[in-house]
XYZ file of C-alpha atoms in Angstrom:
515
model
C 4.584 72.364 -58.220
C 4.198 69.919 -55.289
C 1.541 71.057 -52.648
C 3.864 71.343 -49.391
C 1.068 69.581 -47.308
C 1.001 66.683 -49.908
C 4.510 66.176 -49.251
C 4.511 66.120 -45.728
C 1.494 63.734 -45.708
C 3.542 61.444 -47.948
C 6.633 62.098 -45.635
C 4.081 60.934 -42.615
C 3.078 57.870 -44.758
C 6.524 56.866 -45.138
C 8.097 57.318 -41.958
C 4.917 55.051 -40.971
C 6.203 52.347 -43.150
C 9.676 52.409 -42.156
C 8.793 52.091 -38.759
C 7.035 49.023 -39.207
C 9.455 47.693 -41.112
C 12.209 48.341 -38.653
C 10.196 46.964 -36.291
C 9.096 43.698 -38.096
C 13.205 43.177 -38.752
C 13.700 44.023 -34.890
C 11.307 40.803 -33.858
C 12.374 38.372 -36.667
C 16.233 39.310 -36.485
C 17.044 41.632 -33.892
C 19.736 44.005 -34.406
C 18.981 44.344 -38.324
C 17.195 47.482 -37.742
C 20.232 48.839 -36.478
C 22.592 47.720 -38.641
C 20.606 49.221 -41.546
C 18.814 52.530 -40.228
C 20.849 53.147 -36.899
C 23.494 52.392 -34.684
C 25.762 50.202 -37.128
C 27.887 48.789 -34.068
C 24.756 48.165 -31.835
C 23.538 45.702 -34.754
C 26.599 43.983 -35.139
C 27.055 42.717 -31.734
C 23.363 41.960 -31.684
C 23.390 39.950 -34.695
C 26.345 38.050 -33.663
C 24.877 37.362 -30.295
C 21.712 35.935 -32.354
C 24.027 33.613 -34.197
C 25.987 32.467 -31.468
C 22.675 31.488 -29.619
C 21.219 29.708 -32.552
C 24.590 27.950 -33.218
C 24.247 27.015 -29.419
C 21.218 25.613 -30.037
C 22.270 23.672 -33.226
C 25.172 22.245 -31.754
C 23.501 21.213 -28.662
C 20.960 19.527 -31.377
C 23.658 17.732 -32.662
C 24.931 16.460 -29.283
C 21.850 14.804 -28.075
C 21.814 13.079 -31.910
C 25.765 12.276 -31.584
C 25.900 11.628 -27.776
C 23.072 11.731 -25.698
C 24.401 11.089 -22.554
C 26.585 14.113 -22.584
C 23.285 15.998 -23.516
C 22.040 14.342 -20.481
C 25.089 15.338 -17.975
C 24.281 19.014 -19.160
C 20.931 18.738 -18.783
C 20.813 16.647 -14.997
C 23.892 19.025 -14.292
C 22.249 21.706 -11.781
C 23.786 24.664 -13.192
C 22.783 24.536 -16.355
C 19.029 25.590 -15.886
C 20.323 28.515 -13.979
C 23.152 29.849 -16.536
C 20.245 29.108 -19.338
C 17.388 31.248 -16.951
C 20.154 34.129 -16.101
C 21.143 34.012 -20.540
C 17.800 34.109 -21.722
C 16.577 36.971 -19.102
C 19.912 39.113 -20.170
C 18.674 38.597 -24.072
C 14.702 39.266 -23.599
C 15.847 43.124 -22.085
C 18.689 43.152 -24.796
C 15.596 42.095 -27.399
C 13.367 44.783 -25.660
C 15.817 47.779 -25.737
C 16.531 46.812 -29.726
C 12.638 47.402 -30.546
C 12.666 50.723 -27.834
C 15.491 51.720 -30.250
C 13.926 50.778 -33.604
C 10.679 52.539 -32.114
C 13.577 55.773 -31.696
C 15.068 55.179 -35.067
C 11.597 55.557 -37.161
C 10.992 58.615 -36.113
C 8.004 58.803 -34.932
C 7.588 62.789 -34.851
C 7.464 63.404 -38.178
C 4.692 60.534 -38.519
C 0.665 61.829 -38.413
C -0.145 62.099 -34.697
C -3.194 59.047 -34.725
C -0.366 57.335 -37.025
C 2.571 58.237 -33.950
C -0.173 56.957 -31.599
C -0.559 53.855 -32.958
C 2.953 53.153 -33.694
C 3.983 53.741 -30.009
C 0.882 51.472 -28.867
C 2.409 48.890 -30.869
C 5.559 48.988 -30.086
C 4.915 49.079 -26.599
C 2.707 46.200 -27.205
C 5.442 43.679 -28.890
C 7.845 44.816 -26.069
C 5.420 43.849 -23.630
C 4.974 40.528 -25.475
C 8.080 39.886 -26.084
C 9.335 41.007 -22.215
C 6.394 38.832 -20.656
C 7.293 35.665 -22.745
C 10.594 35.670 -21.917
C 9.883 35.712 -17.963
C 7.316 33.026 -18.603
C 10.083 30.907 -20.056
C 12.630 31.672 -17.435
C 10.039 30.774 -14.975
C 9.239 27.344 -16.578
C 13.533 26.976 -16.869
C 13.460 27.869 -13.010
C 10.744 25.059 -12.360
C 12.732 22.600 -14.730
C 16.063 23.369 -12.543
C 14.436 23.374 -9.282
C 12.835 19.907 -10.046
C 16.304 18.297 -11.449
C 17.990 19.756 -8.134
C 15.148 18.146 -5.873
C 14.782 14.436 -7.448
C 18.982 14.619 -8.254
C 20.003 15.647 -4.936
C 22.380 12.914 -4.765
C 22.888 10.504 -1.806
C 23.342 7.198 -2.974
C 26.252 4.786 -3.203
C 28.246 5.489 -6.827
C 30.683 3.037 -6.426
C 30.075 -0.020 -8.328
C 30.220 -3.538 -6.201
C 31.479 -6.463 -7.713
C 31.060 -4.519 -11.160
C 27.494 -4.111 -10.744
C 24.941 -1.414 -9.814
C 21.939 -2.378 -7.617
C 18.927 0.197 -7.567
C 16.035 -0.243 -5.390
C 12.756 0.227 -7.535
C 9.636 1.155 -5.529
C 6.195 2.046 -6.070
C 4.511 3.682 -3.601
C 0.734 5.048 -2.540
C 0.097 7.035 0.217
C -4.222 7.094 -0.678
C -5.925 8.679 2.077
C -7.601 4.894 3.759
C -3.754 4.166 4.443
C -1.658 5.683 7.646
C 1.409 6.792 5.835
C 2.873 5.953 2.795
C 3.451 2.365 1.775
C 5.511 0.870 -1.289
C 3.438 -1.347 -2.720
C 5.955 -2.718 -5.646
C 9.495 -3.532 -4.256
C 11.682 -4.488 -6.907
C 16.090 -5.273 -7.281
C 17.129 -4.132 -10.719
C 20.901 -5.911 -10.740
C 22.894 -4.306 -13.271
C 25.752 -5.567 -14.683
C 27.915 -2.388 -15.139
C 30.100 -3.131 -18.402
C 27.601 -4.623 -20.994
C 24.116 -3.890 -18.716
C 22.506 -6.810 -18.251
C 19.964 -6.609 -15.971
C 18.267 -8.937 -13.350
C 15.015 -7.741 -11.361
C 14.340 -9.548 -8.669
C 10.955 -8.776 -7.150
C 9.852 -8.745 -3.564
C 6.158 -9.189 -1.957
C 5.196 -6.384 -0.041
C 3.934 -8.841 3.138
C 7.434 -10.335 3.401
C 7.909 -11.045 7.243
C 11.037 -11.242 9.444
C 13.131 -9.616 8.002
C 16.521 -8.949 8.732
C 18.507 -5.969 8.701
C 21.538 -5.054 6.740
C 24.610 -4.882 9.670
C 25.197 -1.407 10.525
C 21.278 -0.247 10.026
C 19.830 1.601 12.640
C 16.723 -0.591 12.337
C 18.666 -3.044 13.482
C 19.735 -2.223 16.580
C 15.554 -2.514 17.277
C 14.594 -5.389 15.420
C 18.082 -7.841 16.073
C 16.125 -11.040 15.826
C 14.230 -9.962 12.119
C 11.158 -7.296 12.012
C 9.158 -9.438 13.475
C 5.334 -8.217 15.452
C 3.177 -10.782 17.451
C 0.209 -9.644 14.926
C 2.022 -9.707 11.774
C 1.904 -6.586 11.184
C 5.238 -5.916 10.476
C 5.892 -6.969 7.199
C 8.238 -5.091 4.160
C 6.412 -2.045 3.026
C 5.672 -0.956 6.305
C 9.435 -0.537 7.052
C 9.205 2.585 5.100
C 6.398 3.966 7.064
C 7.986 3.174 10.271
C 11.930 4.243 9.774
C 9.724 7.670 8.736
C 8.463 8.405 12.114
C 11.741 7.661 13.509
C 13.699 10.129 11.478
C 16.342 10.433 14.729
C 17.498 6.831 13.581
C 18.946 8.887 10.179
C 20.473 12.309 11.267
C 20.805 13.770 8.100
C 19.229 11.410 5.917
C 16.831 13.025 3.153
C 14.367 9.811 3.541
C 14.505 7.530 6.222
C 11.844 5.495 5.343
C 13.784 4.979 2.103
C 17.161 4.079 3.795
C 15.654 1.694 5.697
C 13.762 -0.170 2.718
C 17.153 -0.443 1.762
C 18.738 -1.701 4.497
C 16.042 -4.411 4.400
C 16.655 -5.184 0.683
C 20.053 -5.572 1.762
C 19.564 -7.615 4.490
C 17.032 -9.869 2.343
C 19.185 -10.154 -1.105
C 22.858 -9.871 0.526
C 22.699 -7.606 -2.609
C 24.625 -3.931 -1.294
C 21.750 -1.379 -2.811
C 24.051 1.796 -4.714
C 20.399 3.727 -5.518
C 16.790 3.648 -4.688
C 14.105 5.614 -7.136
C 10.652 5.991 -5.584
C 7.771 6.468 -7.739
C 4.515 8.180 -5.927
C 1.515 6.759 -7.952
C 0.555 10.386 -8.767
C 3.921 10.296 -10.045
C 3.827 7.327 -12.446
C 0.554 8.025 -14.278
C 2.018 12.125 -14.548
C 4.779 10.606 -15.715
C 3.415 7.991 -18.301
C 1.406 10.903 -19.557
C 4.184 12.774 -20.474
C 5.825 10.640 -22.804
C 2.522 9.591 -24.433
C 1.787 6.387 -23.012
C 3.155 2.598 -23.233
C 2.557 -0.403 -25.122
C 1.745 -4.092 -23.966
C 0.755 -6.937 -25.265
C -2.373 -7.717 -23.039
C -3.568 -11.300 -22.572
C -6.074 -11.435 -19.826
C -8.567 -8.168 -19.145
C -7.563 -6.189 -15.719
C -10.296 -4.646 -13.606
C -10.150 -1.098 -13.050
C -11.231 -0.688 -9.113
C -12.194 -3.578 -6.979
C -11.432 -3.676 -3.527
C -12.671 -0.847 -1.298
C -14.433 0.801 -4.565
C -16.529 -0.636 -7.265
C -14.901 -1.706 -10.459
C -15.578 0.685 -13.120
C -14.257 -0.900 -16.099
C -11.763 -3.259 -17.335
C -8.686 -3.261 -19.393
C -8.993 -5.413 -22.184
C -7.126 -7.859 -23.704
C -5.325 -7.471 -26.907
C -2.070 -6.731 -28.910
C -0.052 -3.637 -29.134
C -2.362 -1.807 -26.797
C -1.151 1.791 -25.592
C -1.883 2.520 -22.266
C -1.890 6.312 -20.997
C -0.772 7.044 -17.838
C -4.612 6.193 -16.035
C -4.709 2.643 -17.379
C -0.632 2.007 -17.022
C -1.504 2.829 -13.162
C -4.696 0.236 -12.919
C -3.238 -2.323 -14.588
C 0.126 -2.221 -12.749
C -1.613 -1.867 -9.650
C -5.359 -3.517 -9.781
C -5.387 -6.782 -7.036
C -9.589 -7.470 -7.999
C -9.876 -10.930 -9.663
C -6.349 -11.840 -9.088
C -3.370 -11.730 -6.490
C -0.571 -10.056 -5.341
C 1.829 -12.167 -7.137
C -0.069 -11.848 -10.202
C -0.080 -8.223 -9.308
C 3.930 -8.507 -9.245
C 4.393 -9.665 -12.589
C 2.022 -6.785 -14.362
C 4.292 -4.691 -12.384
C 7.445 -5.976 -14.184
C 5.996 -6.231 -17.463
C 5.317 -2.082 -17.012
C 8.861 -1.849 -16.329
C 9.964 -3.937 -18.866
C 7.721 -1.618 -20.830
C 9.582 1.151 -19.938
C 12.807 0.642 -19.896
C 12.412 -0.271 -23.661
C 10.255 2.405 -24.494
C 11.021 5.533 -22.630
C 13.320 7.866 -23.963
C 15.008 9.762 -21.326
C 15.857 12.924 -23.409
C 11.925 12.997 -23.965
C 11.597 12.484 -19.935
C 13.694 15.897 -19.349
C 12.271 17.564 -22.091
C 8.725 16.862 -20.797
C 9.529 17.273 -16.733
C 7.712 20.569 -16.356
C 4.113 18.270 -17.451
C 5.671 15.870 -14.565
C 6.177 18.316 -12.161
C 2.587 19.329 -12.196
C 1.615 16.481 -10.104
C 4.683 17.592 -7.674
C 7.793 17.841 -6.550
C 7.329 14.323 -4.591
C 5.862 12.283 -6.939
C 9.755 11.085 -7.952
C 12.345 10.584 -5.236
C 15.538 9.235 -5.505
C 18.948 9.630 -4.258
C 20.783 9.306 -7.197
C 23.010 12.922 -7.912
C 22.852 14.376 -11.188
C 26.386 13.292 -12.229
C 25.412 9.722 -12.056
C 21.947 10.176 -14.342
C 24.137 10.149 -17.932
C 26.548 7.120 -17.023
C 22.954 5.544 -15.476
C 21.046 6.129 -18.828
C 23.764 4.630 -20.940
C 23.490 1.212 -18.724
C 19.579 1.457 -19.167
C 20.318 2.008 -23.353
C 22.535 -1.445 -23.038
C 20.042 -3.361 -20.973
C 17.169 -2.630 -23.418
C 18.810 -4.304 -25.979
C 19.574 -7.865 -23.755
C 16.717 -9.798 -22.594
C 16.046 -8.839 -19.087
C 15.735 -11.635 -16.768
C 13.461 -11.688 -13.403
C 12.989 -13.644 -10.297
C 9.885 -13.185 -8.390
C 10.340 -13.997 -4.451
C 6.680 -15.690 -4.278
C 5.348 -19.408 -3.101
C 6.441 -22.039 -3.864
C 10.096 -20.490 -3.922
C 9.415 -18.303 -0.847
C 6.559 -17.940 1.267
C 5.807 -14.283 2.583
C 5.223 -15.564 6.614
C 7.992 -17.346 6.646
C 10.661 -16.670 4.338
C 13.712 -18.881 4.122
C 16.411 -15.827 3.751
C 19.562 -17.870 3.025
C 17.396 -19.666 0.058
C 16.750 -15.797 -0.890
C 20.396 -15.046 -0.860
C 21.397 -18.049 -2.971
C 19.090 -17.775 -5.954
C 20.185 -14.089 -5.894
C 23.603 -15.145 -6.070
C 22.974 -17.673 -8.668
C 21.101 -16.102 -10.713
C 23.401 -12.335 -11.136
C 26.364 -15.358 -11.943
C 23.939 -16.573 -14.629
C 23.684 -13.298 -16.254
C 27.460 -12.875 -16.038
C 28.345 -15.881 -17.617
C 25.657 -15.082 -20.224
C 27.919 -12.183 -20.854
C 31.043 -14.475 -20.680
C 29.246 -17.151 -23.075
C 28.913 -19.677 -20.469
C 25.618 -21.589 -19.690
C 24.557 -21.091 -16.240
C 24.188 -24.629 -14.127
C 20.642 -25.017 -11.903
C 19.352 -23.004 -9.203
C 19.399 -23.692 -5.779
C 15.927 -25.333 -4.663
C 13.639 -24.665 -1.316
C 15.169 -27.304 1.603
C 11.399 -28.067 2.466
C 7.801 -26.807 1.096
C 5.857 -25.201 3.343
C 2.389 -25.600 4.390
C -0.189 -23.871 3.699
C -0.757 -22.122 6.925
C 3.017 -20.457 6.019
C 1.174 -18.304 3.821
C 0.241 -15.064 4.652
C -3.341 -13.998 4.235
C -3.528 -11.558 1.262
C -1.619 -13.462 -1.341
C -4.111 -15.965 -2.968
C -3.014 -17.905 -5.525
C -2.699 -16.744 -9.535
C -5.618 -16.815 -11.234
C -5.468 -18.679 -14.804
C -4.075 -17.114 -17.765
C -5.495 -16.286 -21.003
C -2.891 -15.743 -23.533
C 0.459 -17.476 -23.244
C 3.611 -15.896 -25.069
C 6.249 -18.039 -25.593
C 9.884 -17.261 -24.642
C 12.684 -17.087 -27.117
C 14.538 -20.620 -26.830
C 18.017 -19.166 -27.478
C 18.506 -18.022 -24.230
C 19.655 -21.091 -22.002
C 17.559 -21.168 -18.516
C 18.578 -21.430 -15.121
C 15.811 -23.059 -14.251
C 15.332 -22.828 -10.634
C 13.819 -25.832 -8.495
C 10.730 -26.056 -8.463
C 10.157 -23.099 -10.884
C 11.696 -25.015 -14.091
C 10.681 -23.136 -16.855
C 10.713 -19.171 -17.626
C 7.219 -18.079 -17.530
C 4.898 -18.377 -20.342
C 2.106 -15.793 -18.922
C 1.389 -12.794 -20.655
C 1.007 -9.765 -19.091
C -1.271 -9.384 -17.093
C -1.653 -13.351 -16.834
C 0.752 -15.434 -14.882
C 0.703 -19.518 -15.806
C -2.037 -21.233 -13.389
C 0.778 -22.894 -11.215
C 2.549 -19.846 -9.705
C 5.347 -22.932 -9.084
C 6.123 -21.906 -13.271
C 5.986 -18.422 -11.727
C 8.827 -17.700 -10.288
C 11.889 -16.702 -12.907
C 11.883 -15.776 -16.297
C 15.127 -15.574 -18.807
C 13.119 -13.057 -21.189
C 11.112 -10.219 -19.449
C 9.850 -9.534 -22.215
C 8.794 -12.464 -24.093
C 6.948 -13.247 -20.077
C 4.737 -9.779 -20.874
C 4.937 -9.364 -24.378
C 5.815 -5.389 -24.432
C 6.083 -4.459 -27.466
């Protein structure tokens, strides 16, 4: 005969075991407790709501594989990291009640009392766990949703113009030596909006006189060109100025940014649809997050100069991944070269990006970008725009990308010659459209006059020579603009000696090698 105390301690021993089994089934696949050992119905609908939000899951999987720009529209759409914080909150308490229940269903009274102790200390512990992961996630959705709503707040121009979308590109620093923040890379990406073929046509940041869009506020203060008796008033410091005049733009999220474009506009004759504003906080955050970028490097780029010491160099060499430090320095380093030369690195990083960046891995990775802040993007394109946007950018990566740079001897910075401005931007987006139409585009306009030398402004030296030439594909006819003839046969960070062979390239990328 069975000693009753034997049995009981056996009974203890088991009820132990089933506990931590219903448990373990709880965490893994909750509901399953219940559907075995308790409330039948309970684990029903709690299994089914498991598979529904792992078919969710799978399904949106297999959208982003099958169309990723509709993954995109859900994920820029402003809602959706709100509906997913509110779900996932709802199903952490649902998930913590389920192991409060299994905790019920093992019965913990008729375990030994250290044993009943411990079980209850456990279970408190993975519900604690389980609780305090799930509000750390909705927290990180919350930051994800908050950051889409601030750099997608809309604002821009959606309409397409003459079948094409024109989006400012700037670069900005606002380092503590400088009064304000300054764009320091002004760039035109042209798009053509059917088959994405993109022009970039790139500005110097100590452009002078320039005129005003009609209708700009700036305008009405500057009629005859932003002009100053000291030069001071040059392109990048429009930003800084339209800033401290935000009564100009009543309602305008960025002034300083609506007035770059009203310049741009006023420069190019181009009407600008978006601007995106990278903070250089921003751009090495944001290179970090998607593990770096790749270039072909011809010439080595100092790290520092100027102001500061230089502490290194980049080197030359090919396929060399840059994180987001080095992608900064040698996009932005002036020390041993110019600003034009400085213009070009700039394209050949965007070049670099644009055929290299995966946007899905861009949201995915926004909460490592929004460490460095919420400023460090800014743009005024809404979040119903970002999928049709990212489908262009997918088209333009696969067509050579074709630039103009706005830099002696085509234009000189002090004194610009606008309507030659205007009509190698003209020429040059009908180039790429009868590219698109099969056509070969006839020759550039050319400068009426050269300048001399004392047109040039101060801080734009000449290029310095190059040290490893790439040379352009030859199937892609040339416009050739007079006196630039040729594309560019610089590498990246090395512009051809002449900056006269310096000012448009058919193939951005062949000009920078990025791999």
């Amino acid at each position: 005969m069975l000693d009753p105390q034997h049995l009981r301690a056996r009974g203890a021993w088991a009820s132990l075991r089933r506990g931590l089994v219903l448990l373990g089934m709880t965490v893994l696949l909750p509901g399953s407790a219940q559907l075995v050992a308790g409330n039948r119905g309970v684990g029903i609908v709690a299994l089914r709501v498991w598979a529904s939000l792992w078919a969710g899951l799978l399904g949106f999987a297999a959208l982003a594989v099958v169309s990723r720009d509709a993954a995109l529209a859900v994920l820029s759409a402003g809602f959706t990291w709100s509906l997913l914080q509110a779900v996932l909150l709802l199903l952490g308490l649902a998930w913590v009640l389920l192991l409060v229940d299994a905790w019920r269903v093992a019965r913990p009274i008729d375990m030994h009392r250290p044993h009943r102790l411990g079980f209850a200390a456990l279970s408190l512990g993975l519900s604690l766990s389980i609780g305090s992961g799930v509000v750390a996630s909705a927290g990180v959705l919350d930051s994800q949703g908050s950051l889409v709503a601030h750099v997608f707040s809309g604002g821009g121009r959606s309409e397409q113009v003459a079948g094409r979308y024109n989006i400012l590109l700037l670069g900005a620093d606002a380092g503590a030596s400088r009064v304000g923040l300054r764009p320091d890379s002004i760039t035109v990406a042209s798009v053509d909006a059917e088959t994405g073929r993109t022009v970039l046509f790139s500005l110097p940041r100590n452009m002078e006189d320039i005129p005003f869009a009609e209708g700009s506020p700036m305008r009405t203060l500057y009629p005859d060109g932003y002009t100053c008796p000291e030069h001071q008033c040059m392109l990048n410091s429009v930003y800084t100025e339209a800033s401290s005049r935000p009564d100009l733009y009543p309602g305008v999220k960025d002034p300083g940014a609506q007035a770059t474009k009203e310049a741009v506009e006023g420069i190019t004759g181009l009407p600008i649809n978006y601007y995106a504003m990278v903070d250089l906080k921003g751009f090495e955050a944001l290179v970090d997050a998607v593990g770096g970028i790749t270039l072909d490097i011809g010439k080595r780029v100092p790290i520092g100069g100027g102001t500061t010491k230089i502490k290194g160099y980049i080197e030359p060499g090919q396929d060399v991944t840059l994180d987001g430090y080095h992608a900064l320095w040698f996009a932005r380093s002036r020390a041993e070269s110019s600003d034009f030369e400085r213009m070009q690195r700039q394209k050949c990083v965007m070049s670099a990006m644009l055929n290299q960046l995966d946007p899905m891995t861009v949201f995915t990775q926004f909460s490592e970008i929004a460490g460095a802040g919420e400023q460090i993007v800014t743009t005024d394109v809404g979040g119903g725009q970002v999928s049709s946007l990212v489908e262009l950018a997918d088209k333009a990566r696969r067509l050579p990308i074709q630039s103009v740079s706005f830099t002696p001897p085509l234009v000189y910075p002090g004194s610009p010659d606008f309507a030659l401005v205007r009509a190698t931007v003209a020429h040059h987006v009908e180039a790429a459209e009868m590219l698109d139409r099969g056509e070969e585009p006839g020759p550039a306009p050319k400068p009426a006059e050269q300048p001399g030398p004392t047109a040039q402004v101060p801080q734009a030296p000449a290029a310095q020579t190059p040290a490893a030439p790439a040379q352009a594909p030859a199937e892609q006819p040339t416009p050739a603009p007079e006196p630039a003839a040729e594309p560019s046969t610089g590498s990246a960070s090395s512009p051809s000696p002449e900056p006269e062979d310096d000012n448009a390239a058919d193939d951005l990328t062949a000009v920078c090698g990025t791999a």
